Tab-separated table of C-alpha atoms and ligand atoms in Angstrom:
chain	number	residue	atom	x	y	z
A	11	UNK	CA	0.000	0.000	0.000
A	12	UNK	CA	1.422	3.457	-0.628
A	13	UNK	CA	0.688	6.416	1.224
A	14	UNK	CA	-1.762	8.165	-0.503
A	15	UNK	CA	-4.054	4.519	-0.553
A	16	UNK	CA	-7.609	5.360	0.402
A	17	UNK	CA	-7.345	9.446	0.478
A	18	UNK	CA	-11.130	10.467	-1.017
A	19	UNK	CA	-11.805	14.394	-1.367
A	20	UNK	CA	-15.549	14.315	-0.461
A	21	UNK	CA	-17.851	16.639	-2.322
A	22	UNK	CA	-17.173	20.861	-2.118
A	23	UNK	CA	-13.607	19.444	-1.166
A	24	UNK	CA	-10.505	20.937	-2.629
A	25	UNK	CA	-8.234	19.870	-5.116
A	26	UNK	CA	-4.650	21.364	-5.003
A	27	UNK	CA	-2.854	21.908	-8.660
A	28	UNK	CA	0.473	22.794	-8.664
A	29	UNK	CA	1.212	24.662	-11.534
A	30	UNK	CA	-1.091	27.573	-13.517
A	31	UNK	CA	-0.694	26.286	-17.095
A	32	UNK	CA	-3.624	25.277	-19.411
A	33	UNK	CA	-3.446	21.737	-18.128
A	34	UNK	CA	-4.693	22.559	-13.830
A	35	UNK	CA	-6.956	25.012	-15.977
A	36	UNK	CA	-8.470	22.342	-17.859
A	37	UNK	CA	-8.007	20.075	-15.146
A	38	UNK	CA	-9.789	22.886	-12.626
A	39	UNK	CA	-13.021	23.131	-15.081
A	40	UNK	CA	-13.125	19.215	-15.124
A	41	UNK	CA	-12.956	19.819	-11.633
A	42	UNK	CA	-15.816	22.301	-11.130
A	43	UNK	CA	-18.355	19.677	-13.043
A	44	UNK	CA	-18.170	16.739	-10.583
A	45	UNK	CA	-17.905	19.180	-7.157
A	46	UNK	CA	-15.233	19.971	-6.457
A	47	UNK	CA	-12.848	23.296	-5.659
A	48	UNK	CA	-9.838	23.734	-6.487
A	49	UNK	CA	-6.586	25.547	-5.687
A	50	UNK	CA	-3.586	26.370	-8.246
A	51	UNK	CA	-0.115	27.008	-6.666
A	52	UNK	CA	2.042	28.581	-9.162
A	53	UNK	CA	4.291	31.852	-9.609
A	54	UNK	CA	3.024	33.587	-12.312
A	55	UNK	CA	-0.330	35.938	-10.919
A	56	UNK	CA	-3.221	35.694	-13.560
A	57	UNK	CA	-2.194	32.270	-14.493
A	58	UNK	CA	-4.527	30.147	-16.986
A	59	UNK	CA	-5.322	27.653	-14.396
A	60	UNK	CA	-6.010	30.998	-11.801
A	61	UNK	CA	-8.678	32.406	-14.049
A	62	UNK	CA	-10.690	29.173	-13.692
A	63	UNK	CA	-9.596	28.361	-9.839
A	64	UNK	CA	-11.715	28.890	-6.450
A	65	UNK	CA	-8.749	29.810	-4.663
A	66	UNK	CA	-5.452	30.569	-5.536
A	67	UNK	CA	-1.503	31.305	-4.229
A	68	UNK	CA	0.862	33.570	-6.299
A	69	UNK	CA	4.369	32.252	-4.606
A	70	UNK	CA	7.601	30.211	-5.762
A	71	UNK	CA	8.057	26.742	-5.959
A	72	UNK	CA	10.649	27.020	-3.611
A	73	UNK	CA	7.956	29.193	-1.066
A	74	UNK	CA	8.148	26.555	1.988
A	75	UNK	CA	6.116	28.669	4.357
A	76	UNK	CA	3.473	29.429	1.431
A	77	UNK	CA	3.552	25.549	0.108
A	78	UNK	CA	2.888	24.341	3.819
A	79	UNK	CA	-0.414	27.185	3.518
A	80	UNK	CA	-1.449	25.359	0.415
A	81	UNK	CA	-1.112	21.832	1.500
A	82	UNK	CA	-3.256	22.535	4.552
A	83	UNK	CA	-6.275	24.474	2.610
A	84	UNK	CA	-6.310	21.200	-0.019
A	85	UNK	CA	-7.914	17.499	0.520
A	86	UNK	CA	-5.611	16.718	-2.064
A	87	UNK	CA	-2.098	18.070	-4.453
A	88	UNK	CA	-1.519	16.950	-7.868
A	89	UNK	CA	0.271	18.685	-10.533
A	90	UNK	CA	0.601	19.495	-14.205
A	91	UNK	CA	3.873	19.157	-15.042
A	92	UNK	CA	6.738	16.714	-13.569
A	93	UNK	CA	9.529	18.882	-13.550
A	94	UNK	CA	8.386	19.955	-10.016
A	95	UNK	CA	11.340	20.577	-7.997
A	96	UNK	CA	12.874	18.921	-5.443
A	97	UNK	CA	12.411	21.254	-2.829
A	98	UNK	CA	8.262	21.466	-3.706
A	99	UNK	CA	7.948	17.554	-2.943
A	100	UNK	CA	10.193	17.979	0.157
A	101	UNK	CA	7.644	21.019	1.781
A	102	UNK	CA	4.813	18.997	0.346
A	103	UNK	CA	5.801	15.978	1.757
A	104	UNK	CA	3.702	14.656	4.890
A	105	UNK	CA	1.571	17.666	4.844
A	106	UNK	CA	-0.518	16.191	1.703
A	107	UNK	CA	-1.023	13.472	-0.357
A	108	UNK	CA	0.587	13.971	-3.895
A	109	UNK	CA	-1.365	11.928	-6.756
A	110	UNK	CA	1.053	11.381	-8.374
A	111	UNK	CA	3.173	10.389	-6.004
A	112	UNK	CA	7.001	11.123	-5.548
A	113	UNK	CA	8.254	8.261	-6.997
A	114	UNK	CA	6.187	8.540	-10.401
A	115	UNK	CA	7.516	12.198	-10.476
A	116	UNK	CA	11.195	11.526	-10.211
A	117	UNK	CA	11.060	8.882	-12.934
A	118	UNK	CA	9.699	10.849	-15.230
A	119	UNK	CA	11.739	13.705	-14.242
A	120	UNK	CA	14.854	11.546	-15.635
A	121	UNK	CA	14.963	10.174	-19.178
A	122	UNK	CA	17.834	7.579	-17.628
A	123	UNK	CA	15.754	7.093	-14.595
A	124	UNK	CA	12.554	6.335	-17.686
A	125	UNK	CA	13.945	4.439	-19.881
A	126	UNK	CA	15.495	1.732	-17.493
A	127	UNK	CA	11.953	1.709	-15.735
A	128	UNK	CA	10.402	1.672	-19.344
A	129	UNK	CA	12.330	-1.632	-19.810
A	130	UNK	CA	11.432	-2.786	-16.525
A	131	UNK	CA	7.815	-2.603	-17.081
A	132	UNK	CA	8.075	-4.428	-20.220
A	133	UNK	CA	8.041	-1.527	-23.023
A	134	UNK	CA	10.288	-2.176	-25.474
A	135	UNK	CA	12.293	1.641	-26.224
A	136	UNK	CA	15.312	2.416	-28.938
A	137	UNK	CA	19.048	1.247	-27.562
A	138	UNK	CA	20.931	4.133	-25.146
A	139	UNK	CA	23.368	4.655	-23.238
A	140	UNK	CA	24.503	6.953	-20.643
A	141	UNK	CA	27.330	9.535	-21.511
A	142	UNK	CA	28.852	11.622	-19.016
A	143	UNK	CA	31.542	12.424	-20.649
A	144	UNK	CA	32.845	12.619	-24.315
A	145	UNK	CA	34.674	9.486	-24.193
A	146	UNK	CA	31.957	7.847	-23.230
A	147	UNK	CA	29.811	9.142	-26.294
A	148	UNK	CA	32.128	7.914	-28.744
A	149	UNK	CA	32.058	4.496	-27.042
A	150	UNK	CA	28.528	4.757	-27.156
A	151	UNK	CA	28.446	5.977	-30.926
A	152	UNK	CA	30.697	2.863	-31.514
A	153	UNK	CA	27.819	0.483	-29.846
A	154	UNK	CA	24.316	2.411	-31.022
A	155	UNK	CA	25.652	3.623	-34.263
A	156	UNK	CA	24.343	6.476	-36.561
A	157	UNK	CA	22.430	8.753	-36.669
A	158	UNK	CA	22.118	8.897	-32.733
A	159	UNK	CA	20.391	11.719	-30.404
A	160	UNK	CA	21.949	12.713	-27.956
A	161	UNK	CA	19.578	14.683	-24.826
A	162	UNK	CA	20.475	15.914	-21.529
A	163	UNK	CA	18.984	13.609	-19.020
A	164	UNK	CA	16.951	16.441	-17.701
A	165	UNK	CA	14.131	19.058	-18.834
A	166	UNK	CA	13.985	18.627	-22.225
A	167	UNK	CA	10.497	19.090	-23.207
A	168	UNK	CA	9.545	20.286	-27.162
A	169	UNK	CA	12.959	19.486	-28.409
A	170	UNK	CA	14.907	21.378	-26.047
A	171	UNK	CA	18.082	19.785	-24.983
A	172	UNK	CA	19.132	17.728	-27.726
A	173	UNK	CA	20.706	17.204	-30.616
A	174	UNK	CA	20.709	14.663	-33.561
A	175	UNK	CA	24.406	13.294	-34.447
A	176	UNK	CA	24.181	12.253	-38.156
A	177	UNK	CA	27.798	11.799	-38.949
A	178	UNK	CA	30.687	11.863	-37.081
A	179	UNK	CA	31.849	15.348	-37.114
A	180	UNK	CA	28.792	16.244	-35.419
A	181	UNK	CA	29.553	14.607	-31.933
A	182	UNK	CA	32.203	17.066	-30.408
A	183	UNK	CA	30.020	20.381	-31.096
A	184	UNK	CA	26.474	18.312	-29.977
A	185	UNK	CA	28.468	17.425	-26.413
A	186	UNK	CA	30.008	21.029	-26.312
A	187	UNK	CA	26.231	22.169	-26.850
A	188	UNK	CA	24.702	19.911	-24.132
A	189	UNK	CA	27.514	18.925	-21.451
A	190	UNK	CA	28.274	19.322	-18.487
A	191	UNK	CA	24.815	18.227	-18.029
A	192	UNK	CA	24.084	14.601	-18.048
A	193	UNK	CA	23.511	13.341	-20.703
A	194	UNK	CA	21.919	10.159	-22.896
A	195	UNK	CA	22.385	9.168	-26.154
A	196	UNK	CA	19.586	7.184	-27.942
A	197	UNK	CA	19.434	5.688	-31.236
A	198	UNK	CA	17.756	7.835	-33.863
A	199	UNK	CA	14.359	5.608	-34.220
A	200	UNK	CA	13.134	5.653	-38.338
A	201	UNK	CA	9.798	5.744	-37.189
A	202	UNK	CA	6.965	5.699	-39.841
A	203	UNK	CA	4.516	7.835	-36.834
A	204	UNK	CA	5.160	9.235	-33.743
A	205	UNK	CA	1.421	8.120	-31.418
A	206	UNK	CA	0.576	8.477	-27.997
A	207	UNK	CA	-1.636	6.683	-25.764
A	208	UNK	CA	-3.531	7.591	-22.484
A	209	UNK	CA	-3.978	4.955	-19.413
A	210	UNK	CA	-5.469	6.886	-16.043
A	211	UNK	CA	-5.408	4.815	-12.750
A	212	UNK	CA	-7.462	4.717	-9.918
A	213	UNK	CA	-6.778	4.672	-6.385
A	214	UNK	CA	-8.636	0.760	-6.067
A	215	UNK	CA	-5.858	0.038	-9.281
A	216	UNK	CA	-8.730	0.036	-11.594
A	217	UNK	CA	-7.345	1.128	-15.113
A	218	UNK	CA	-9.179	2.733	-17.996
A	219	UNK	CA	-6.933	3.431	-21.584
A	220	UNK	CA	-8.061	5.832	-24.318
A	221	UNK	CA	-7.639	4.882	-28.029
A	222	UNK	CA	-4.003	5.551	-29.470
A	223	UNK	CA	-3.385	8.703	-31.748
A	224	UNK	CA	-1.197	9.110	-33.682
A	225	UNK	CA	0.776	12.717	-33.634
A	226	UNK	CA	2.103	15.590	-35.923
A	227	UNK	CA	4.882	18.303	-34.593
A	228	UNK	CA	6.010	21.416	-36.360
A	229	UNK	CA	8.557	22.899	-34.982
A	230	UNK	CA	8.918	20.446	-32.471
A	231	UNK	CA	5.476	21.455	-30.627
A	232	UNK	CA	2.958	18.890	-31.146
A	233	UNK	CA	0.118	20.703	-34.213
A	234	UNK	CA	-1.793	17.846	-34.649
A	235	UNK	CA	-3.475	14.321	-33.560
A	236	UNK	CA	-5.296	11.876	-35.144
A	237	UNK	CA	-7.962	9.910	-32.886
A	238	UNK	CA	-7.900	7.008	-33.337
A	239	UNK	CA	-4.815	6.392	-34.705
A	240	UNK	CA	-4.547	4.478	-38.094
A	241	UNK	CA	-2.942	1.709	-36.951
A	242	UNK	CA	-3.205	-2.419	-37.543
A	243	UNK	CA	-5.707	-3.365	-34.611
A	244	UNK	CA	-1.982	-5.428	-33.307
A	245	UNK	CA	-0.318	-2.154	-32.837
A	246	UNK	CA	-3.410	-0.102	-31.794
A	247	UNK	CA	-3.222	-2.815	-28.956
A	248	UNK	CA	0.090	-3.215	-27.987
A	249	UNK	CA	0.507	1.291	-27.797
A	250	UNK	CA	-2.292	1.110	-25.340
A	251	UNK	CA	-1.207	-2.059	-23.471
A	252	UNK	CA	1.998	-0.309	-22.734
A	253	UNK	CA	0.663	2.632	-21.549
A	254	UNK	CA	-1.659	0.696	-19.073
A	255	UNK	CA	1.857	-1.202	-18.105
A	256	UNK	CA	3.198	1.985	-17.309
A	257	UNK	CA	0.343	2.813	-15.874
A	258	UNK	CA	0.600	0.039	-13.135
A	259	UNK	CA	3.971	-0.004	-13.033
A	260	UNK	CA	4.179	3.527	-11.753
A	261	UNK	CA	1.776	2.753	-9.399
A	262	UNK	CA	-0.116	5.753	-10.475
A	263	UNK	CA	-2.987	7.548	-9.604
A	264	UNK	CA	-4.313	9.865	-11.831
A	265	UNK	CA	-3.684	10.290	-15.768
A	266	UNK	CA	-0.605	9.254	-17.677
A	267	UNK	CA	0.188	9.689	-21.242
A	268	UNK	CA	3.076	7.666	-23.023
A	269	UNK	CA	4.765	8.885	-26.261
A	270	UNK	CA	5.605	6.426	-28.444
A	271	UNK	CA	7.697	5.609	-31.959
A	272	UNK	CA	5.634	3.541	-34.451
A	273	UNK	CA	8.554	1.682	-36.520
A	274	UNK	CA	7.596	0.494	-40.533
A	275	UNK	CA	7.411	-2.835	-39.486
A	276	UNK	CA	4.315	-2.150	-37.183
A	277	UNK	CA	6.225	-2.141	-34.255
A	278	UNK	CA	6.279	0.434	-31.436
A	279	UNK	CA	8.928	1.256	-29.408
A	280	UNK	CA	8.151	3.645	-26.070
A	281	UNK	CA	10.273	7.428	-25.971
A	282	UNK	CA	8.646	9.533	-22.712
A	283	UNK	CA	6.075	9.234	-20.113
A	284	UNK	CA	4.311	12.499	-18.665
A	285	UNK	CA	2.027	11.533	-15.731
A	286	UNK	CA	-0.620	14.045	-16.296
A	287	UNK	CA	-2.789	14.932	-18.922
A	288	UNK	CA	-1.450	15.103	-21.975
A	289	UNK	CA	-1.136	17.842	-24.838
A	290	UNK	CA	-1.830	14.828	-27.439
A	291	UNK	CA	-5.347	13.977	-25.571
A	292	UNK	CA	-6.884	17.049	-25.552
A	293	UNK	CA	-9.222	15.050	-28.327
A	294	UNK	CA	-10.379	13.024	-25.310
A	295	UNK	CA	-12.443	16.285	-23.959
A	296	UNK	CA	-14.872	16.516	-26.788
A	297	UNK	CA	-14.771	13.047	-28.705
A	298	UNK	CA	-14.913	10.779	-24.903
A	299	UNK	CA	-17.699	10.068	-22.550
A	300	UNK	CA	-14.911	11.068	-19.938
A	301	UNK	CA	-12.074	13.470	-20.950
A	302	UNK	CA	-8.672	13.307	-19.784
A	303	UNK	CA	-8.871	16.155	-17.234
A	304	UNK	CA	-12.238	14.732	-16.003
A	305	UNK	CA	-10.476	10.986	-15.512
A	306	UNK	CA	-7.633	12.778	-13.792
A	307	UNK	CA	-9.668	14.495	-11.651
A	308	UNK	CA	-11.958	11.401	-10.803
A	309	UNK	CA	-8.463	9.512	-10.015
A	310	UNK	CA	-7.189	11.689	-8.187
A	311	UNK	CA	-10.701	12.612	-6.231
A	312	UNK	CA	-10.728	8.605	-5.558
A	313	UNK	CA	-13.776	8.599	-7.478
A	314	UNK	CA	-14.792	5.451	-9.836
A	315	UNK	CA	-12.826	5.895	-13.027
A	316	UNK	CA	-14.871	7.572	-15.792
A	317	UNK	CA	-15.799	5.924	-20.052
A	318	UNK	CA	-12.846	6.212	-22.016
A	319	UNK	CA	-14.752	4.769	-25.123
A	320	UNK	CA	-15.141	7.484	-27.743
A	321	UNK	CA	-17.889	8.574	-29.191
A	322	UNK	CA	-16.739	10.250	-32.341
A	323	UNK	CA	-13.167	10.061	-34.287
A	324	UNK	CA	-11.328	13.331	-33.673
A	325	UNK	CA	-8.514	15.832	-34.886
A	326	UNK	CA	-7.164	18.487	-32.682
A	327	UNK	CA	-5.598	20.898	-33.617
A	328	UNK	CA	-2.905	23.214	-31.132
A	329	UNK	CA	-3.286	26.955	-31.659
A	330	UNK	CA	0.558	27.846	-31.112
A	331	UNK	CA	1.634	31.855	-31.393
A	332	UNK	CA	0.744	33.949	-32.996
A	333	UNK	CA	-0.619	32.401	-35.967
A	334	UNK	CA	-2.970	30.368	-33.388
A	335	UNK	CA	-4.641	34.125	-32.351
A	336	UNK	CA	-5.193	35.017	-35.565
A	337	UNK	CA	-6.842	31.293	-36.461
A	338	UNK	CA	-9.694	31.583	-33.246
A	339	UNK	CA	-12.117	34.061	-34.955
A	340	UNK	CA	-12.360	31.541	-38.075
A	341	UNK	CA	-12.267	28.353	-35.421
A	342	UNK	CA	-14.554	29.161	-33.164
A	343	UNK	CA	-17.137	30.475	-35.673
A	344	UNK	CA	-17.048	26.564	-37.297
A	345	UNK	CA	-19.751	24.304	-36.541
A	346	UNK	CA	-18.259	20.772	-35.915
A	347	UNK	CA	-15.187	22.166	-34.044
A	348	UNK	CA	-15.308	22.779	-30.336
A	349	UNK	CA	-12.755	25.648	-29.902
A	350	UNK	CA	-10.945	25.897	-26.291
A	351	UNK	CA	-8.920	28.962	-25.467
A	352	UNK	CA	-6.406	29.515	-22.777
A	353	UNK	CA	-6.432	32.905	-21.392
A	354	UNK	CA	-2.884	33.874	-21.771
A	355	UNK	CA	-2.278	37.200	-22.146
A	356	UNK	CA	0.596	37.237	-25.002
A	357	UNK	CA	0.771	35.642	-28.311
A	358	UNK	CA	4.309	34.760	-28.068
A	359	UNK	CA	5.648	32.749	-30.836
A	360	UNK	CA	5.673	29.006	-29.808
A	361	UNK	CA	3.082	29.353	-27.119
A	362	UNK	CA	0.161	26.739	-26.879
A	363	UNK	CA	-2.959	29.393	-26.743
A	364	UNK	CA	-5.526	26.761	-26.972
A	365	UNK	CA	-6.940	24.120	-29.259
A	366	UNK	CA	-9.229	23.102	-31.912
A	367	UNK	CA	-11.191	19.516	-32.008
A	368	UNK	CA	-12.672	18.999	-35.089
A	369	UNK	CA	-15.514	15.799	-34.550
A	370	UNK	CA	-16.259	12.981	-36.807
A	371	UNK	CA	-18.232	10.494	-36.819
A	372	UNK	CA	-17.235	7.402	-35.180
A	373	UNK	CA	-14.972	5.090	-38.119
A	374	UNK	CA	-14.861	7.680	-40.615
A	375	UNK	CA	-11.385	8.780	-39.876
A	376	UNK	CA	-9.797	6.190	-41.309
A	377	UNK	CA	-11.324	6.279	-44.422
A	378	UNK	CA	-9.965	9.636	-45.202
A	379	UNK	CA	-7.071	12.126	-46.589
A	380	UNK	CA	-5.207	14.056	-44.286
A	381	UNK	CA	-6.556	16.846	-45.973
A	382	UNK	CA	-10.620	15.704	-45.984
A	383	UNK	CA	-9.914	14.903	-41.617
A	384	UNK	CA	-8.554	18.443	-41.255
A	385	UNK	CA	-11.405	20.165	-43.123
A	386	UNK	CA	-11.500	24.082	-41.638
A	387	UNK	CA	-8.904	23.416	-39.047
B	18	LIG	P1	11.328	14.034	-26.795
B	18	LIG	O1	11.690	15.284	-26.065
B	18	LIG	O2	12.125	12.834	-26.381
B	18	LIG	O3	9.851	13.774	-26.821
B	18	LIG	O4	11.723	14.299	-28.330
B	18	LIG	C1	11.111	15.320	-29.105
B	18	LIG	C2	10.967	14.866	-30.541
B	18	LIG	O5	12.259	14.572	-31.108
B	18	LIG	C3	10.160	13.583	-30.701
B	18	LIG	O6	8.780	13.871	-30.744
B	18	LIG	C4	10.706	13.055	-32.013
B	18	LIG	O7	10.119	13.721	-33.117
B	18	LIG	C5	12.157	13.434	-31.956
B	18	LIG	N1	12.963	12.331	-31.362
B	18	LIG	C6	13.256	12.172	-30.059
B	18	LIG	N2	13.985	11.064	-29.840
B	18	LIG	C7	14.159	10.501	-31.046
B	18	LIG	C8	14.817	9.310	-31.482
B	18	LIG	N3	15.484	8.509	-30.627
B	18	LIG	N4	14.756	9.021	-32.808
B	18	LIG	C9	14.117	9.822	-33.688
B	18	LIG	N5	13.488	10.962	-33.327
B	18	LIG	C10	13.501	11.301	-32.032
């Protein structure tokens, strides 16, 4: 049994969300609908997760007499992202059951710390090695072979932190670039997709998956998904077997999502696990009986889990800055899209405003061009 076994926020109770992005916001409107109150934590005033809130705290991460506040006002913390420092969990620690708990946090926090527990639960992921220093990437270069990619260990999130080593030359300047940190190099994976699936966990260990999708970046920063993802019914299985696997494994409760690498030969090898809702199943909101912020919140409320079964096929679209501000007007004027906007004050280029989920009816998705699923988006 771990620690936060059996913790149930009862009706009107309060749900703690470290972190103001548009994830707690989300998370905080799911929130509202079965009950409950909530309470973001985060350092930026006017956050996107504030504006939706009952309650909130402007302070630092590192704010111990403000975080002890915070954990006594809430039945419950969870958070929405993992890179929460150490110091948070240590002030946190306790005072308040975390869903998800420490140890799910500091895995994911690690891609060394990931991919050995990725192989532990059973999800097969690209060879790597750890390189500390650059003798040890050549020796690694040696074993994995090129093209390689080689990432600091720690957050790297959109691309950040890495770099791809295609030919020889390219291994002094990519460790000049990324050391001292610590650092992994992985095997550059051909893959034919790059999909994602969705397991949440409840605190009884119940499990309920969503349907894989399969993702499109620009820039690095996911643009689009396709729900369901057009895969053989074998690989459609195994993406969201792994995630349940992971899932379990973690001993999780609340929402996990696990990127994944679908190879030509239909097989799929596991990259990164976020244990929160995910950018790539904001789909799940309007084409699911239960969204993913509504199944997080249920896991982490210790309610029953919620319907992952969808109801319609799905492409979402992110609205990234600034084109994605000048794209709303047209969006949210279409009938067939539901159109979700995040409340952040600036346009900055590269910033996830909000997003578009253009519905489908159920099994059509496969039977069309990219071009026919996107439609207006
Ligand atoms: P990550 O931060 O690990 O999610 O990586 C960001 C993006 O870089 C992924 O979505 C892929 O498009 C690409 N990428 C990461 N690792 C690899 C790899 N081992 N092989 C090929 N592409 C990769």
């Amino acid at each position: 049994m771990t620690r936060s076994d059996g913790v149930r926020v009862p009706l009107g109770g309060t749900i703690g969300i470290l972190g103001g992005g548009q994830l707690g916001r989300m998370s905080a409107m799911a929130a509202a609908r079965l009950g409950f109150r909530t309470h973001v934590f985060a350092p930026e005033a006017d956050s996107p997760g504030m504006q939706v809130a009952t309650s909130h705290t402007v302070a630092a991460y590192d704010d111990v007499a403000a975080l002890h506040r915070f954990a006594d006002a809430v039945d419950i913390v969870t958070f929405e992202f993992e890179n929460v420092p150490a110091a948070t969990l240590e002030a946190l620690e306790g005072r308040a059951t975390c869903r998800p708990g420490i140890r799910a946090l500091s895995i994911c926090q690690d891609r060394l710390a990931e991919k050995r527990f990725l192989e532990e639960a059973g999800v097969r992921v690209a060879p790597w090695r750890e390189v500390r220093t650059e003798s040890d990437l050549h020796a690694a270069l040696a074993e994995i072979g090129l093209p390689a990619v080689l990432k600091t260990t720690r957050m790297g999130y959109d691309g950040r932190g890495q770099a791809v080593i295609r030919e020889p030359g390219d291994a002094a300047p990519a460790f000049a670039r990324l050391a001292p940190k610590p650092l992994i190099l992985e095997a550059f994976v051909p893959f034919a997709a790059e999909i994602s699936a969705i397991a949440a966990r409840g605190v009884t260990g119940e499990v309920a998956v969503y349907d894989a999708i399969e993702n499109r970046h620009r820039h690095h920063i996911l643009d689009l998904s396709f729900a369901p993802a057009r895969l053989s019914a074998e690989a459609s299985a195994l993406a969201r077997d792994n995630a349940a696997r992971v899932a379990e494994a973690l001993d999780l409760v609340g929402v996990v999502a696990l990127e994944m690498f679908l190879l030509p030969d239909g097989s799929v090898l596991g990259n990164e696990i976020a244990p929160r809702p995910h950018n790539s199943g904001h789909w799940t909101m309007d084409a699911c009986l239960c969204g993913q912020f509504e199944q997080h919140v249920r896991a982490v409320a210790g309610l029953p889990l919620g319907n992952p079964a969808r109801h319609a096929d799905a492409v979402m679209r992110n609205l990234v800055g600034p084109e994605g501000l000048e794209a709303w007007p047209g969006l949210v004027a279409q009938r067939g899209v539901v159109a979700h906007w995040y409340g952040k004050e600036e346009a900055r280029t590269g910033r996830k405003l909000g997003h578009a989920n253009r519905l489908l009816p159920l099994g059509s998705l496969r039977e069309l061009s990219d071009t026919e699923a996107l439609g207006g988006l």
